[in-house]
Coordinates of N, CA and C in Angstrom, one line a residue:
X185 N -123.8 -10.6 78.1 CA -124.0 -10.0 76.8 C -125.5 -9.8 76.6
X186 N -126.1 -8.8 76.0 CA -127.0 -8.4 75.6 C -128.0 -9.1 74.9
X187 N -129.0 -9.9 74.9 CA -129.2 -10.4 73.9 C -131.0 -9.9 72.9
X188 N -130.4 -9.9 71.7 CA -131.8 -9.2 71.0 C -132.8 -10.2 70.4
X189 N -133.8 -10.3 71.7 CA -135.1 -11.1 71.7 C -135.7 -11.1 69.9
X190 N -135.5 -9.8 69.6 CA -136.4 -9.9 68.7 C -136.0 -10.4 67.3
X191 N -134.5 -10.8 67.3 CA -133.4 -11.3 66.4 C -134.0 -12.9 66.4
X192 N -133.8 -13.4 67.7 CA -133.8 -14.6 68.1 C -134.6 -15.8 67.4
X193 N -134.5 -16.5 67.4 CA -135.6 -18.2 66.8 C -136.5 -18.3 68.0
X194 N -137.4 -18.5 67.5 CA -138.5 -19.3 68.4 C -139.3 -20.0 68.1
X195 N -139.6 -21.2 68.9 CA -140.1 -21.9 68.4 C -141.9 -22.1 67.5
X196 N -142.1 -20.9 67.5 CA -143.7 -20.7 67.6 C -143.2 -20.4 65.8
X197 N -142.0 -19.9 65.8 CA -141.4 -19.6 63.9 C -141.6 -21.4 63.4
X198 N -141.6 -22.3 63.7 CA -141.4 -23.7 63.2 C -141.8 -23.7 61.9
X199 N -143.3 -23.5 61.8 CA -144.2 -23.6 60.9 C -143.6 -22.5 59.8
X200 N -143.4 -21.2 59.6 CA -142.8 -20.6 58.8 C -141.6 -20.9 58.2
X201 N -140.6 -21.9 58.9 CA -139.5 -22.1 58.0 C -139.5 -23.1 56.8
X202 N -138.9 -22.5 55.9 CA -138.6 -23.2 54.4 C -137.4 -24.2 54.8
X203 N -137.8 -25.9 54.6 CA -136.7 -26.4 54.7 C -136.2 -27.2 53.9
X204 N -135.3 -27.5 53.2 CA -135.0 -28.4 52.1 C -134.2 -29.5 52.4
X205 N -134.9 -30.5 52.0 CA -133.7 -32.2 52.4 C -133.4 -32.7 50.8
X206 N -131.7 -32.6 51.0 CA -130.8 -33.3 49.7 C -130.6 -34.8 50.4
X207 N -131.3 -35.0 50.1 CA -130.6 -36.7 50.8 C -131.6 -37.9 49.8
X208 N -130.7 -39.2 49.8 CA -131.2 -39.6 48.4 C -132.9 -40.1 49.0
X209 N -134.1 -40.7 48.2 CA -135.1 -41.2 49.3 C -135.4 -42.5 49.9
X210 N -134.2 -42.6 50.5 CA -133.7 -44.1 51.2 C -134.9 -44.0 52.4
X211 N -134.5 -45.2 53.3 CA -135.3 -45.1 55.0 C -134.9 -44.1 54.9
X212 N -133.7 -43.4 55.4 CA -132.9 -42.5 56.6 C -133.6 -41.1 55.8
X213 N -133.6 -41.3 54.4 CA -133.9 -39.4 53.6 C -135.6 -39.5 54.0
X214 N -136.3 -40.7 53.9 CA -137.7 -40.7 53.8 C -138.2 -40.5 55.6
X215 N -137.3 -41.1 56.6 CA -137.5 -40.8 57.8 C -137.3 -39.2 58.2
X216 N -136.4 -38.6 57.7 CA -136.2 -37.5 57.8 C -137.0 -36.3 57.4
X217 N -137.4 -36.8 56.4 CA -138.8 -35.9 55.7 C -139.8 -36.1 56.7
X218 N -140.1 -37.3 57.1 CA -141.3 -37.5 57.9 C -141.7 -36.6 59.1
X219 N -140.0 -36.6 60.0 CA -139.8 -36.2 61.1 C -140.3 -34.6 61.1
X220 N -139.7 -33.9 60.0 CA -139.5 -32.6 59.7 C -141.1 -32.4 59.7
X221 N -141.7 -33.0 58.8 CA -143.0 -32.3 59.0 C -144.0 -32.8 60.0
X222 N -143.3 -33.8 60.8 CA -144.6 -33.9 62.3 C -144.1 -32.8 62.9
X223 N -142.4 -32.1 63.1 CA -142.1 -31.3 64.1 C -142.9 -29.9 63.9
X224 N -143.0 -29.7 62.1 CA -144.4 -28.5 61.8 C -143.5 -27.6 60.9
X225 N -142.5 -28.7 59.8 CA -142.2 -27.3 59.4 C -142.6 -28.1 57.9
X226 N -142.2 -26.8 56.9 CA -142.3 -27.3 55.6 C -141.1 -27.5 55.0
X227 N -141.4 -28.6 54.8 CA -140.3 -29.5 54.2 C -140.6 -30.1 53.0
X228 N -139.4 -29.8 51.5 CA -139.1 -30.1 50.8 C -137.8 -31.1 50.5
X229 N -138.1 -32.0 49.5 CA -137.1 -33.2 49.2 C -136.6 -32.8 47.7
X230 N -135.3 -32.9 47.5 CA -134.6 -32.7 46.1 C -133.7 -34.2 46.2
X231 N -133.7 -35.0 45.0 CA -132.5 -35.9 44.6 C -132.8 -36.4 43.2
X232 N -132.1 -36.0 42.8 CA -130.4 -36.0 43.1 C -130.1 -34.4 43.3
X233 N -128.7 -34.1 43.8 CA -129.0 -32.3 44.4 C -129.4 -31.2 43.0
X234 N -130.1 -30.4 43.0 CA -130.6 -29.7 41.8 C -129.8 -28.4 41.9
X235 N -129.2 -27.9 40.8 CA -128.7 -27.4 40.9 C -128.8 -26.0 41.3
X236 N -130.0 -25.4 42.0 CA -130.5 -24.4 42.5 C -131.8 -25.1 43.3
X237 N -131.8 -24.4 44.3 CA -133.2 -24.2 44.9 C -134.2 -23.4 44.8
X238 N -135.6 -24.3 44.7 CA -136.5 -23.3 44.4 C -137.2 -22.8 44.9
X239 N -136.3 -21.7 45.3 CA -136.9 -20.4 46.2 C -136.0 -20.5 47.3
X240 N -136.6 -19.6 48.5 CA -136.2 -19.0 49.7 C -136.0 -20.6 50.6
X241 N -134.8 -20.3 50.7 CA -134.1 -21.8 52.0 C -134.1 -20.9 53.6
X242 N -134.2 -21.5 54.4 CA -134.1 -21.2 55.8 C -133.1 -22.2 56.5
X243 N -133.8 -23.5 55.9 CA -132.7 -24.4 56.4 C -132.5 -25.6 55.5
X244 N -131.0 -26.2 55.3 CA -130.8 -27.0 54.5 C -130.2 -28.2 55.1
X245 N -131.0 -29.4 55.0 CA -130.5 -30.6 55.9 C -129.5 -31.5 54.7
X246 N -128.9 -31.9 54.6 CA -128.0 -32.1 53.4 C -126.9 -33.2 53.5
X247 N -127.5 -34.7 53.1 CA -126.2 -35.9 53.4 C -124.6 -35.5 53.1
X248 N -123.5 -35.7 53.8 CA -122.8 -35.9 53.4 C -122.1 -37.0 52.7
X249 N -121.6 -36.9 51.6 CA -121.6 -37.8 50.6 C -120.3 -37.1 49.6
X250 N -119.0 -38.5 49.6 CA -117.9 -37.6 48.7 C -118.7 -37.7 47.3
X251 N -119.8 -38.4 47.1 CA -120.5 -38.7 45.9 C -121.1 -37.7 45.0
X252 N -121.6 -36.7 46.4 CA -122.7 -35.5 45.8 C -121.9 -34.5 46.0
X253 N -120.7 -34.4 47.0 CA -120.0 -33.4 47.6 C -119.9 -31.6 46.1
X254 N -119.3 -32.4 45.2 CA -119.2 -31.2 44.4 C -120.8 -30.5 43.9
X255 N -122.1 -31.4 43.9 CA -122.6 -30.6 43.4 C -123.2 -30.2 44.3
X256 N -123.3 -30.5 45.8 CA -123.8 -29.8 46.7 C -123.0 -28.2 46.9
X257 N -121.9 -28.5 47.1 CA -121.0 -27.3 46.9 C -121.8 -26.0 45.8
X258 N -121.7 -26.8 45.2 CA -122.3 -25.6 43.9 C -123.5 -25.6 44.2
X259 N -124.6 -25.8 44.9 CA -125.9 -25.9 45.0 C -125.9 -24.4 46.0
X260 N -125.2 -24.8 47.0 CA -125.1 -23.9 48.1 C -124.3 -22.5 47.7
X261 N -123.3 -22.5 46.5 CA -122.5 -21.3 46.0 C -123.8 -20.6 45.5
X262 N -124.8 -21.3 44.3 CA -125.6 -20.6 43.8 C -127.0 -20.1 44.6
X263 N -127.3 -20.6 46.1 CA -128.1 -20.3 46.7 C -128.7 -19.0 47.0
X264 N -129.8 -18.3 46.5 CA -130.2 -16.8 46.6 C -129.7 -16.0 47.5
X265 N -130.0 -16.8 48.9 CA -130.1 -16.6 50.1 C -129.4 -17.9 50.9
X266 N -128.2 -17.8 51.5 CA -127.2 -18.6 52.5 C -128.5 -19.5 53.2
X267 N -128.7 -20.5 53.3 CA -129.9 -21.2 54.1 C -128.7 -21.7 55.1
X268 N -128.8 -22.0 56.5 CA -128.3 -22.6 57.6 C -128.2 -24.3 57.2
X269 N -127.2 -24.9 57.5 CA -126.8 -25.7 56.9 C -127.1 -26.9 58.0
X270 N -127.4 -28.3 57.9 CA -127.8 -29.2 59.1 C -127.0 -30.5 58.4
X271 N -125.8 -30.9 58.3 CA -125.4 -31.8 57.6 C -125.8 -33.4 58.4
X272 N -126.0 -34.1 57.8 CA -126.6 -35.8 58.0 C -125.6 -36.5 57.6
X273 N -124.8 -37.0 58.2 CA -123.3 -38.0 58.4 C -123.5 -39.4 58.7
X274 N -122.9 -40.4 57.8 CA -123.3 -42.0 58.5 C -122.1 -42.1 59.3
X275 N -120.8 -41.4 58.7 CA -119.5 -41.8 60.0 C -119.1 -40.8 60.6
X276 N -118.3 -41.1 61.7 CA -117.5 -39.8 61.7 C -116.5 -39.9 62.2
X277 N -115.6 -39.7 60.5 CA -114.2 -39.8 60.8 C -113.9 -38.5 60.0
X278 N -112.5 -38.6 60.4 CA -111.7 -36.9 59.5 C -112.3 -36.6 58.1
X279 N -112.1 -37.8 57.5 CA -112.6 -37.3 55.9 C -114.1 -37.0 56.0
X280 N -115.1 -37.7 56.6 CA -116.3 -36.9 56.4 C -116.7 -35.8 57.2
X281 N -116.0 -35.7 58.6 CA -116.0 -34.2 59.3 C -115.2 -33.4 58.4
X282 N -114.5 -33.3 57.6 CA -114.2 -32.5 56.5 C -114.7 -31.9 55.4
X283 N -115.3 -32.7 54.9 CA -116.9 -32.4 54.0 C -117.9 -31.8 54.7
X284 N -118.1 -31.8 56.1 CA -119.1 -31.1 57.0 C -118.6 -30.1 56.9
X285 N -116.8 -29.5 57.4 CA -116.8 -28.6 57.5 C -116.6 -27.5 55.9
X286 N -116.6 -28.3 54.9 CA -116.7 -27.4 53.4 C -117.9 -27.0 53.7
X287 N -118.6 -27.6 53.9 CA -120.5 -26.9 53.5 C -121.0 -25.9 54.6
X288 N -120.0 -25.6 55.6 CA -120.1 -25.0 56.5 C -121.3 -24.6 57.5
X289 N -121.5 -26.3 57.9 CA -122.9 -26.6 58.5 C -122.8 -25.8 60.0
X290 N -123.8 -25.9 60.3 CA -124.5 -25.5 61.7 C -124.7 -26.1 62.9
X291 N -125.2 -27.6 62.2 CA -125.2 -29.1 63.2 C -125.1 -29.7 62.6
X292 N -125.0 -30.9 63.3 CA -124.8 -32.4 62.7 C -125.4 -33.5 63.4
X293 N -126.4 -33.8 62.4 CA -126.8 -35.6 63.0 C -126.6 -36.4 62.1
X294 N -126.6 -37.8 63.0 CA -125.9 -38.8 62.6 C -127.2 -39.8 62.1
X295 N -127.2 -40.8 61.5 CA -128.0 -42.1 60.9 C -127.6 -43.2 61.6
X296 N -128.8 -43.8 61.8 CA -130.2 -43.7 61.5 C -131.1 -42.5 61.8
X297 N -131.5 -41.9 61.1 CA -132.2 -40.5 61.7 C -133.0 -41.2 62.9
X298 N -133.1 -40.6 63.7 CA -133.9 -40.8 65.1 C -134.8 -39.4 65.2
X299 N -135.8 -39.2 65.7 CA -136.6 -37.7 66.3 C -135.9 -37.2 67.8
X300 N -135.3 -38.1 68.1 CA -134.5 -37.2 69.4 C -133.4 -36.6 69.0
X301 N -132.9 -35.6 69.0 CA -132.1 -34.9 69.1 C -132.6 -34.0 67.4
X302 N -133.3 -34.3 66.5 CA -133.8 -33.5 65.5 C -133.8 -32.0 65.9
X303 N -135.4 -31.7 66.7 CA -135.6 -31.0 66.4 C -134.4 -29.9 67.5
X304 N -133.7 -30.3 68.3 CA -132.7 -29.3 69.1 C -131.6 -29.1 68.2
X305 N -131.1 -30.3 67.0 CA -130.1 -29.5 66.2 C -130.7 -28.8 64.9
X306 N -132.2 -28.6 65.1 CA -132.5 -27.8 64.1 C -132.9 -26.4 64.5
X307 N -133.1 -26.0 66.0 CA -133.4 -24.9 66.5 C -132.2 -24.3 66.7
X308 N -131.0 -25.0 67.2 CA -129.6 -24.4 67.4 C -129.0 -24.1 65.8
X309 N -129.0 -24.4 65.1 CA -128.6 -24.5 63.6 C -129.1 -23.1 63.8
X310 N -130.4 -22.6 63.4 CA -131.3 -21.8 62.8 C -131.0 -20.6 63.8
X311 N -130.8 -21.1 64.8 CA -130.9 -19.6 65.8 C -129.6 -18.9 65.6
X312 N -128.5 -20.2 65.8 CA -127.1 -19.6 65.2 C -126.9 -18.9 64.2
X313 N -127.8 -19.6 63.5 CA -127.2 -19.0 61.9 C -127.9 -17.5 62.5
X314 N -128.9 -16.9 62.2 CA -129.7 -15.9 62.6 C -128.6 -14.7 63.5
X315 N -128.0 -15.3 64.8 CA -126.9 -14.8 65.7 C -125.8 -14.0 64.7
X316 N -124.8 -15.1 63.5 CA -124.0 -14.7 62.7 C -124.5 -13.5 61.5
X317 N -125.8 -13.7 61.2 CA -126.5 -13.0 60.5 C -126.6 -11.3 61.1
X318 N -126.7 -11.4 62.4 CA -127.3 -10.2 62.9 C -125.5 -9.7 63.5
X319 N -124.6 -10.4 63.4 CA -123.3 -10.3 63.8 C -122.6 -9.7 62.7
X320 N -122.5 -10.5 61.2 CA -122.0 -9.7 60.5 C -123.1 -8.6 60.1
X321 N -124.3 -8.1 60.0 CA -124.8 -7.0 60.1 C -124.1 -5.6 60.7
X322 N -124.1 -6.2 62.0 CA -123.2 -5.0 62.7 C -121.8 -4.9 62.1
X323 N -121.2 -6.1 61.9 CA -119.7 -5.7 61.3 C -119.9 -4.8 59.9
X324 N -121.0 -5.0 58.7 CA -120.8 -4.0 58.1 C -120.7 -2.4 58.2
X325 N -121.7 -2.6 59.3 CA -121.9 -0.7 59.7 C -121.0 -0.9 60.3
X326 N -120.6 -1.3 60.8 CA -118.9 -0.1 62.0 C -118.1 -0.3 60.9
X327 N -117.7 -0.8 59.8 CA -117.0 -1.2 58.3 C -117.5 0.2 57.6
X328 N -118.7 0.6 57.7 CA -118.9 1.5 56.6 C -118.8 2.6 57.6
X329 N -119.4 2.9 59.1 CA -118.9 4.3 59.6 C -117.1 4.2 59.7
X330 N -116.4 2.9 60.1 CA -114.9 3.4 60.0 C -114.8 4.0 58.7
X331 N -115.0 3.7 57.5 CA -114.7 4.1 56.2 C -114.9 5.7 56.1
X332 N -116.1 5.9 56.4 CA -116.7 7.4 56.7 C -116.0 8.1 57.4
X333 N -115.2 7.6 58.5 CA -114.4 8.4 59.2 C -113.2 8.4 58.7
X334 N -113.1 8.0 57.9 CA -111.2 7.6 57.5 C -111.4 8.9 56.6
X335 N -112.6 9.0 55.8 CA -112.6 10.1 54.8 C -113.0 11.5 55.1
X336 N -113.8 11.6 56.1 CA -113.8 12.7 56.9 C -112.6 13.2 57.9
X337 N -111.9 12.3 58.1 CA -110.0 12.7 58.2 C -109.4 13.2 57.4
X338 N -109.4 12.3 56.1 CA -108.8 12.4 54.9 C -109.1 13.8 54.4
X339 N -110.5 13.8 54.3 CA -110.8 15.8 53.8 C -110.2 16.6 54.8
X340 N -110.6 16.5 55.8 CA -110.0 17.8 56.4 C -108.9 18.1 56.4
X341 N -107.8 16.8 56.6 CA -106.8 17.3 56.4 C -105.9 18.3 55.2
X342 N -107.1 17.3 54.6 CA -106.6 17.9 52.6 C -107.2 19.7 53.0
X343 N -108.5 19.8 53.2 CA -108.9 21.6 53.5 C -107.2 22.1 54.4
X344 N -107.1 21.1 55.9 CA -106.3 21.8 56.2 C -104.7 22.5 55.8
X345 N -104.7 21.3 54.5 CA -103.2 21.7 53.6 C -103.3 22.9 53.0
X346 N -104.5 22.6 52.0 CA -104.6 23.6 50.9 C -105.6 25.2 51.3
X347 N -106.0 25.0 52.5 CA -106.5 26.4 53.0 C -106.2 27.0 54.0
X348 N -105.2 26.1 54.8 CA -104.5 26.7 56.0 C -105.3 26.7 57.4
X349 N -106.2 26.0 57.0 CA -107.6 25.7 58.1 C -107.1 24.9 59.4
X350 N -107.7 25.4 60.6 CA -107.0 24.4 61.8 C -108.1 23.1 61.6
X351 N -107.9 22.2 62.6 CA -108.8 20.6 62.0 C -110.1 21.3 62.7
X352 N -110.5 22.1 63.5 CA -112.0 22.7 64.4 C -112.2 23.3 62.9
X353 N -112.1 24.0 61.9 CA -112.0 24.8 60.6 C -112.8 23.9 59.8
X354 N -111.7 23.3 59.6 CA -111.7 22.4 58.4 C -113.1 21.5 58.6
X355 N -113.4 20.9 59.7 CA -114.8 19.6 59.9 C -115.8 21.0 59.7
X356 N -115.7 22.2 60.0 CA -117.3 23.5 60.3 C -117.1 23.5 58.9
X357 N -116.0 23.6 57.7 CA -116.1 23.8 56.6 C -117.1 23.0 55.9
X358 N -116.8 21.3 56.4 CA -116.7 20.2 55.7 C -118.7 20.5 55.8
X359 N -119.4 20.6 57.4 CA -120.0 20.7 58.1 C -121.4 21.7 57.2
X360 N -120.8 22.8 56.8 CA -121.2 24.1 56.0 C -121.5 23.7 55.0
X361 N -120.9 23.2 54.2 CA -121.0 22.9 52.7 C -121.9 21.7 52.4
X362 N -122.1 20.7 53.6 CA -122.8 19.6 53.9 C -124.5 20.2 53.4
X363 N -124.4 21.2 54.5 CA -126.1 22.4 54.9 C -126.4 22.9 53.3
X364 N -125.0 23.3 52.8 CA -125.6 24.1 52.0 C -126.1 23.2 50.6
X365 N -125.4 22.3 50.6 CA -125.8 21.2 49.3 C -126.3 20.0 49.7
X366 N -127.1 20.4 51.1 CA -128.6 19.8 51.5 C -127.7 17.7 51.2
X367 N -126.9 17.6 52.2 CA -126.3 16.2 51.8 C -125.7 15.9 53.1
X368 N -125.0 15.1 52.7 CA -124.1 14.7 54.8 C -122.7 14.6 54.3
X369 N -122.4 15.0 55.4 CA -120.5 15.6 56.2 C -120.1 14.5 55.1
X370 N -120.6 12.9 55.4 CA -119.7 12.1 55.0 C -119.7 11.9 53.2
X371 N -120.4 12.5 52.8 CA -120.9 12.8 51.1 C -119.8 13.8 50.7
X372 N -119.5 14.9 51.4 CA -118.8 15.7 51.0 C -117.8 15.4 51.1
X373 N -117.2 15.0 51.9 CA -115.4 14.5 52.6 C -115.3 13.6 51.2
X374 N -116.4 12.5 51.1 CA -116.3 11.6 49.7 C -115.8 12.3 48.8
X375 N -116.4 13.6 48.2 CA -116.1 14.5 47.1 C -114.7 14.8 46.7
X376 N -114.7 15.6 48.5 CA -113.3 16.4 48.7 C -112.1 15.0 48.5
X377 N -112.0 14.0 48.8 CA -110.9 12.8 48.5 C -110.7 12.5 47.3
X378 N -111.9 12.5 46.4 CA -111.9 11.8 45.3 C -111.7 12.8 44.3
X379 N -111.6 14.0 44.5 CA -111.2 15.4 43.7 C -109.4 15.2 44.0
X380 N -109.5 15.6 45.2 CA -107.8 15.2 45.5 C -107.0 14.3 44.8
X381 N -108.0 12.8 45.0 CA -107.1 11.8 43.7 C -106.7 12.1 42.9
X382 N -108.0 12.6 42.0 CA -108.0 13.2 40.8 C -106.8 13.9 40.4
X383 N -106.8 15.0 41.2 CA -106.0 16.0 40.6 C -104.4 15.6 41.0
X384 N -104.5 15.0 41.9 CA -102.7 14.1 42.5 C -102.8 13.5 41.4
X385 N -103.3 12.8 40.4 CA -103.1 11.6 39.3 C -101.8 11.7 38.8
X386 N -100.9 10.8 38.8 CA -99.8 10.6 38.0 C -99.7 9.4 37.2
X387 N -100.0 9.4 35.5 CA -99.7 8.4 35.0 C -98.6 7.6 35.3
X388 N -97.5 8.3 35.7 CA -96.4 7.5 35.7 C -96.1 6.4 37.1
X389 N -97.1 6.9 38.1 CA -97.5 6.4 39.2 C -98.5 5.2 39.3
X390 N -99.2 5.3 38.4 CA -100.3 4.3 38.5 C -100.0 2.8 37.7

């Protein structure tokens, strides 16, 4: 598979990421702060979770706790910007891999925070998240050109009803009228559909 370097995490980004720790400031939240900023990033502490963040998140390290669970939930619904999620677990059993998978984290480490394995579930977190980022990107555009093409079907066929046009006709129509009102194929087809609605309207239908 292809892969786009310039999409990618690297490590030399450390220092530029915005990171935010919800964890209460026990050892384990106070070691974790520590960690974060010898590895070089900037790190921010919130507790108890606030109900927004202030400002741009990149990454959000965040205890799991059925205690905080609902207002992290909402912390994360109201977030500007989706930050990649790094959940911090004391067990792991069904019920709290279940709360990991609501917040829909990235990685997971466990307590006592340790510096080994930190900073690799913090570069996998971030690169992933970045990977899905650049993934659904692409799914919108082939989402908005399939749409474009559904309607550029959709018109010609409608030219081909109502003017008797063969489908080579009907796209040079669609094509022409594009040129002449200085716009694109897929602008016009829009027109041509949404006039057709229009004039198909049946109250008794709707």
């Amino acid at each position: 598979m292809k892969r786009d370097k310039a999409h990618a995490f690297a490590l030399k980004d450390l220092r530029e990421l915005s990171v935010h720790v919800v964890h209460a400031p026990d050892e384990d939240g106070l070691a974790l702060l520590d960690h974060l900023r010898r590895i070089g990033c900037k790190a921010e502490a919130h507790w108890p979770p606030p109900e927004r963040l202030p400002g741009h998140a990149d990454l959000l390290f965040v205890a799991i706790d059925r205690e905080i669970h609902a207002q992290v939930t909402k912390l994360l619904r109201r977030a500007e910007t989706a930050p990649a999620v790094v959940a911090v677990v004391d067990y792991e059993n069904p019920a709290t891999l279940q709360l990991v998978l609501e917040t829909r984290s990235f990685a997971v480490i466990g307590k006592p925070i340790r510096p080994f394995g930190l900073l690799a579930n913090l570069v996998v977190a971030r690169n992933t998240f970045l990977e899905l980022e650049k993934l659904q990107g692409r799914l919108s555009t082939l989402e908005a050109k399939l749409a474009s093409e559904r309607n550029i079907a959709k018109a010609k066929s409608i030219l081909m009803e109502f003017q008797g046009l063969s489908e080579a006709e009907a796209y040079r129509s669609l094509r022409a009228q594009a040129m002449a009102k200085r716009t694109t194929i897929e602008e016009i087809a829009l027109a041509i559909v949404h006039a057709n609605d229009l004039l198909n309207f049946r109250p008794d239908r709707a």
